[in-house]
Short mmCIF file of C-alpha atoms and ligand atoms in Angstrom, two decimals:
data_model
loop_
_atom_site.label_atom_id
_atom_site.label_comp_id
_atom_site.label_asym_id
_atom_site.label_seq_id
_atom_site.Cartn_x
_atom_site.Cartn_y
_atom_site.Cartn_z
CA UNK A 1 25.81 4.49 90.69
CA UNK A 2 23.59 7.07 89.46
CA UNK A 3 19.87 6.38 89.00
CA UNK A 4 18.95 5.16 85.23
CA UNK A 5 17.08 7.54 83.33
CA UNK A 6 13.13 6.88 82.26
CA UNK A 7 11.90 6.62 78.97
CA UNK A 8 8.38 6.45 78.37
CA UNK A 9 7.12 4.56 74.99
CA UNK A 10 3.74 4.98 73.71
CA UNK A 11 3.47 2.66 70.99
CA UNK A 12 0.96 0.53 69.87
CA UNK A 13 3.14 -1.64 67.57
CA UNK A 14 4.41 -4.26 69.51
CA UNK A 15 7.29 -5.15 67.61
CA UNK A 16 7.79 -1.78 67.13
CA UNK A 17 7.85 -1.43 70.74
CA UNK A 18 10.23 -4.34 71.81
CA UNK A 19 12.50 -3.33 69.06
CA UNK A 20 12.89 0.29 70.89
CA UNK A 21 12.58 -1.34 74.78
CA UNK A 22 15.49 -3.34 73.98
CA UNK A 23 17.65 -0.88 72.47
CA UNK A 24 17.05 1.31 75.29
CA UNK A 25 17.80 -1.23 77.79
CA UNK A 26 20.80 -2.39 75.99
CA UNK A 27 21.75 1.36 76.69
CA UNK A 28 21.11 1.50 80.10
CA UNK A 29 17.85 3.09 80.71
CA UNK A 30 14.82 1.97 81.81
CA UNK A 31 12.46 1.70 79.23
CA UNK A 32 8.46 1.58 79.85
CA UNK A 33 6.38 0.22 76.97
CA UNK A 34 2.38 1.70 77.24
CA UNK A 35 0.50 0.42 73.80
CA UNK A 36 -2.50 2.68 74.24
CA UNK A 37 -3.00 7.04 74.54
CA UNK A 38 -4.97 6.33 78.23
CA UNK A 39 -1.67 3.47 79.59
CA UNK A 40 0.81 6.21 78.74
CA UNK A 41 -0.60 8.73 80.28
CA UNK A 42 -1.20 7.11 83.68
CA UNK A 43 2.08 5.38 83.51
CA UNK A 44 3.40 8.88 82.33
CA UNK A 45 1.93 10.68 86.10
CA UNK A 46 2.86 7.08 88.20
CA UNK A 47 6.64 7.56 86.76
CA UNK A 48 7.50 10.82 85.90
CA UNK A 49 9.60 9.31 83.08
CA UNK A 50 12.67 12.09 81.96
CA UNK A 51 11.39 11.48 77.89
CA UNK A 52 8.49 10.20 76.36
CA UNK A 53 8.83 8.58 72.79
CA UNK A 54 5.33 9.03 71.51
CA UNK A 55 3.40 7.10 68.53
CA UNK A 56 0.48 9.46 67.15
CA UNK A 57 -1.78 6.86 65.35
CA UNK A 58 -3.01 4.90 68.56
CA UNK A 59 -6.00 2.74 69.08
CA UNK A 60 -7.57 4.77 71.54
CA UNK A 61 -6.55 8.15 70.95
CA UNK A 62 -4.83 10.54 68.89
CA UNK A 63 -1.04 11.61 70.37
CA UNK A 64 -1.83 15.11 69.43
CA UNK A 65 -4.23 14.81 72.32
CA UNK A 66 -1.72 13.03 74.41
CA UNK A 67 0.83 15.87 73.46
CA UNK A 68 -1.83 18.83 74.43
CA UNK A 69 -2.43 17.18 77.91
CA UNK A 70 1.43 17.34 78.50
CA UNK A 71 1.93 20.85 77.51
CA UNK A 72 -0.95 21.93 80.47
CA UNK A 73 2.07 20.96 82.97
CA UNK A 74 3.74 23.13 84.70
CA UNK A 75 6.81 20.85 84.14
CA UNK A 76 7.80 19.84 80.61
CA UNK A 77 9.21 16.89 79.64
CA UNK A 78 10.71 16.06 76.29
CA UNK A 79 8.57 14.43 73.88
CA UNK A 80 10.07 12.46 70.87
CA UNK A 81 7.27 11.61 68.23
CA UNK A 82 7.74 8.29 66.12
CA UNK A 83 6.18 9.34 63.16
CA UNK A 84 4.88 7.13 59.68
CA UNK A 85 6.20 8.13 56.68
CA UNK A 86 3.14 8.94 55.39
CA UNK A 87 1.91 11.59 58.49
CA UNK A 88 4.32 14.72 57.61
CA UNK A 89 1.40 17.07 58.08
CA UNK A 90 1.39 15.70 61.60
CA UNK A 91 5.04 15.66 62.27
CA UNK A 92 5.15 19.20 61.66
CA UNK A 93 1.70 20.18 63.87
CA UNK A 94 3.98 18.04 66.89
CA UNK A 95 6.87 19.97 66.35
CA UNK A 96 4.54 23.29 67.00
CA UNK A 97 2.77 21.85 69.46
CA UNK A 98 5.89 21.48 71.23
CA UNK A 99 7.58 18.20 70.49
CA UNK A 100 11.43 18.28 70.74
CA UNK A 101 11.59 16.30 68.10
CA UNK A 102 10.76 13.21 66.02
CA UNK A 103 11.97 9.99 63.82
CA UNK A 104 10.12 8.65 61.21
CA UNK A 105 9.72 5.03 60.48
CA UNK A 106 11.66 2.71 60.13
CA UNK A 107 14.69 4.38 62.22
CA UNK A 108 17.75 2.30 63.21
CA UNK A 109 19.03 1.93 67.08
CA UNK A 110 21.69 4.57 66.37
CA UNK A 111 19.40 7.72 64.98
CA UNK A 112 17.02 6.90 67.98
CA UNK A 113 19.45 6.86 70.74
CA UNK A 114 21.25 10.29 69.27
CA UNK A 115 17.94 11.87 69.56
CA UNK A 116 17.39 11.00 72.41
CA UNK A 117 20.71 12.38 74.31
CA UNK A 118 20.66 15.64 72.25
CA UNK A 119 16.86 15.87 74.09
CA UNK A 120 17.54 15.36 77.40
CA UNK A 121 20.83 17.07 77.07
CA UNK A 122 18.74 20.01 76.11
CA UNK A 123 16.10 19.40 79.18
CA UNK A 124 19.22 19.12 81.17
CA UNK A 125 20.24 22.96 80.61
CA UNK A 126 16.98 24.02 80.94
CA UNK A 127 16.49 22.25 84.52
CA UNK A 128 20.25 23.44 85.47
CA UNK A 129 19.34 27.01 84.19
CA UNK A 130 15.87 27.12 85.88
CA UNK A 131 14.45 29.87 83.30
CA UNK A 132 17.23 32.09 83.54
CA UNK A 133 18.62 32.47 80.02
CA UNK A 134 21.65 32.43 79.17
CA UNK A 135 23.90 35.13 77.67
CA UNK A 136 26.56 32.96 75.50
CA UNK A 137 25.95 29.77 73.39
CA UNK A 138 28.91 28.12 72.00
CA UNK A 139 28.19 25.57 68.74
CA UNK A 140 31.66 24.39 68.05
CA UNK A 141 33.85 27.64 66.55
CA UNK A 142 30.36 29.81 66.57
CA UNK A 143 29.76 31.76 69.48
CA UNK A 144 26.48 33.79 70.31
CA UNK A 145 26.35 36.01 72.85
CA UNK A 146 23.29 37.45 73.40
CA UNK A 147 24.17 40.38 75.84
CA UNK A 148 26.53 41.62 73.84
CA UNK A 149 24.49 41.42 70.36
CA UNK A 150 27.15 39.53 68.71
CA UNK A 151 28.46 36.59 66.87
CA UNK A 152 31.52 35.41 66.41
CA UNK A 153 33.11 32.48 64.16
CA UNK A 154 36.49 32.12 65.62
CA UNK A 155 37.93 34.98 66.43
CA UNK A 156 36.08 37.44 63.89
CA UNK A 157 33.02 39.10 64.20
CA UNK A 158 30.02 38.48 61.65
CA UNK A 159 27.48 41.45 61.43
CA UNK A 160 24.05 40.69 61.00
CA UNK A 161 21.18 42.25 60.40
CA UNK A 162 18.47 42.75 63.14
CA UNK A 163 16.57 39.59 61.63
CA UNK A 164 19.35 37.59 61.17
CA UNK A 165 20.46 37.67 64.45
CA UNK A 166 17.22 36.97 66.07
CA UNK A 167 16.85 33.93 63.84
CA UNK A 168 20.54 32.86 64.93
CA UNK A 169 19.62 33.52 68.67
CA UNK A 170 16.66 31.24 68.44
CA UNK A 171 18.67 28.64 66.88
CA UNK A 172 21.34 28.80 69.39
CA UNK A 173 19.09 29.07 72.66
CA UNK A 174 17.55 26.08 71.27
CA UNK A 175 20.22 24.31 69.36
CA UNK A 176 19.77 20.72 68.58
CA UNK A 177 15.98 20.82 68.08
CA UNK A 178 14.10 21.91 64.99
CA UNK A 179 12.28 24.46 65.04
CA UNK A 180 9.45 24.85 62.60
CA UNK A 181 9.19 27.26 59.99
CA UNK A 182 5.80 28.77 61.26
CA UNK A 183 7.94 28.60 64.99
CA UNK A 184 10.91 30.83 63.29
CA UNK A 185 8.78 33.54 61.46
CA UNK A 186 6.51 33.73 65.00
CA UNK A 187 9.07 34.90 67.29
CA UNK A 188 10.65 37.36 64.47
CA UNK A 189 8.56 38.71 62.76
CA UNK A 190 5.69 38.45 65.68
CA UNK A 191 2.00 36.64 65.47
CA UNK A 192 0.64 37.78 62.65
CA UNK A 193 4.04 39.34 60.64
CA UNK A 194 5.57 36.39 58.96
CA UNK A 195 3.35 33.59 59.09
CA UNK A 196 3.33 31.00 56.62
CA UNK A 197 5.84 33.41 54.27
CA UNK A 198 9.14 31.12 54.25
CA UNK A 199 10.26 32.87 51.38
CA UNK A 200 11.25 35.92 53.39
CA UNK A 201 12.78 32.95 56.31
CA UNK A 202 14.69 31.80 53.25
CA UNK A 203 16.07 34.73 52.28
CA UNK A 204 17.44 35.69 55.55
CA UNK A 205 18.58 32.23 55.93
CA UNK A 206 20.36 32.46 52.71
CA UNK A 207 22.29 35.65 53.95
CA UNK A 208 22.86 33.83 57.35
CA UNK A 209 24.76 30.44 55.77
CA UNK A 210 26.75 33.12 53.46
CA UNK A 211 28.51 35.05 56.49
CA UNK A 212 28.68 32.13 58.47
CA UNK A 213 30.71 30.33 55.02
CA UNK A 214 28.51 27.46 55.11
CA UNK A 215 28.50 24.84 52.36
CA UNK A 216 25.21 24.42 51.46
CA UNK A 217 25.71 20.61 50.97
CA UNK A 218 27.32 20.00 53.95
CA UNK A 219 26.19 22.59 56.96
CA UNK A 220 28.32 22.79 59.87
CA UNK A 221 25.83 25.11 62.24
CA UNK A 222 22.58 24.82 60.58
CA UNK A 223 20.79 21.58 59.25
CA UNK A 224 17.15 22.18 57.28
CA UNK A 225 14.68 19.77 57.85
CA UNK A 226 13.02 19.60 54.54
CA UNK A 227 9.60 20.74 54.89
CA UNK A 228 9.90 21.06 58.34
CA UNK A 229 12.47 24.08 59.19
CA UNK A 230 15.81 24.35 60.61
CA UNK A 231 17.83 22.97 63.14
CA UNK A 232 21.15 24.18 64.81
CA UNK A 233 23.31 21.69 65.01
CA UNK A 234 24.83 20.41 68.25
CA UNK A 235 27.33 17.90 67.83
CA1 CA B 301 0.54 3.26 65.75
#
């Protein structure tokens, strides 16, 4: 029998806690509860846990802090905030600070586990892959292949502009996570080219969902996270 996998929860709530410990034990990992910022960490470098489900209002510290520490690692580890309704600012600041994703509160057993296997899925590939990138992403009938510069749905090829098709290959290379607006217009239109214009990420987005047919109401390939950004869709 393979080993179970670790999940790390930093949560201050205790009911909040037990609620998520038991799911996750019902579904076979091993959960570890830490209730304060300075527990999780140590229990974080003690267990090498494979995720961490991370609260950011805790009594000792702030999970941005928490979140900062991990990203000095040379390894990274998936990081799943539990966020309050009432903390979007925050949610988003995660996300860029390299969260892999997040739930807000109250989430049922089913949202949280999903999450959860799309995220180590994803930290899966990248352990597997080692850094090397790869050239061809499948999401269901879309395929991206990077060498070659070109997408396909099906069998036919959809042209894209340069833009478009970098915002398709960052979507794809990470699909499954959102990626924040400020994240998008960053790594296409460079440091200091796009940031904090979504109009022009809108636009291009826009042109991307009408040659990939998409029905706005009900995307196959690309989710948006309102207020957030976008997410390629996985499964
Ligand atoms: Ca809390």
């Amino acid at each position: 029998m393979s080993e179970k996998q670790t999940i790390l929860v930093i949560e201050d709530d205790r009911s909040i806690s037990n609620f998520i410990c038991r799911a996750l034990a019902a579904n076979d990992y091993k959960a570890i509860p830490a209730f304060r910022g300075k527990e999780g960490l140590s229990l974080f470098f003690s267990h090498s846990p494979d995720l961490i489900l991370l609260d950011l209002g805790l009594p000792d510290m702030d999970g941005m802090d928490i979140l900062a520490q991990l990203q000095e690692l040379p390894q990274s580890v998936p990081v799943i905030i539990i966020s309050a309704r009432d903390r979007e600012n925050e949610k988003v600041k995660a996300l860029d600070m390299g969260a892999d994703d997040y739930v807000v509160k109250p989430f049922g057993v089913s949202e949280l586990l999903a999450r959860i296997r799309s995220a180590l899925r994803r930290s899966d590939r990248l352990k597997l892959s080692q850094g090397i990138q790869r050239d061809v992403y499948q999401i269901k009938d879309l395929t991206v292949d990077l060498s070659k510069h070109q997408v396909l749905l099906g069998d036919e090829e959809i042209h894209f502009t340069q833009n478009e098709f970098k915002i398709i290959e960052l979507l794809a290379i990470h699909a499954g996570k959102v990626l924040t607006y400020d994240f998008i217009l960053k790594h296409v239109w460079g440091p200091y080219g796009g940031s904090g214009n979504n109009q022009i990420l809108r636009v291009n987005m826009a042109n991307i969902r009408r040659k990939l047919k998409e029905n706005p109401s009900d995307p196959k390939y690309i989710h948006t996270e309102l207020g957030i950004g976008y997410r390629m869709l996985d499964d």
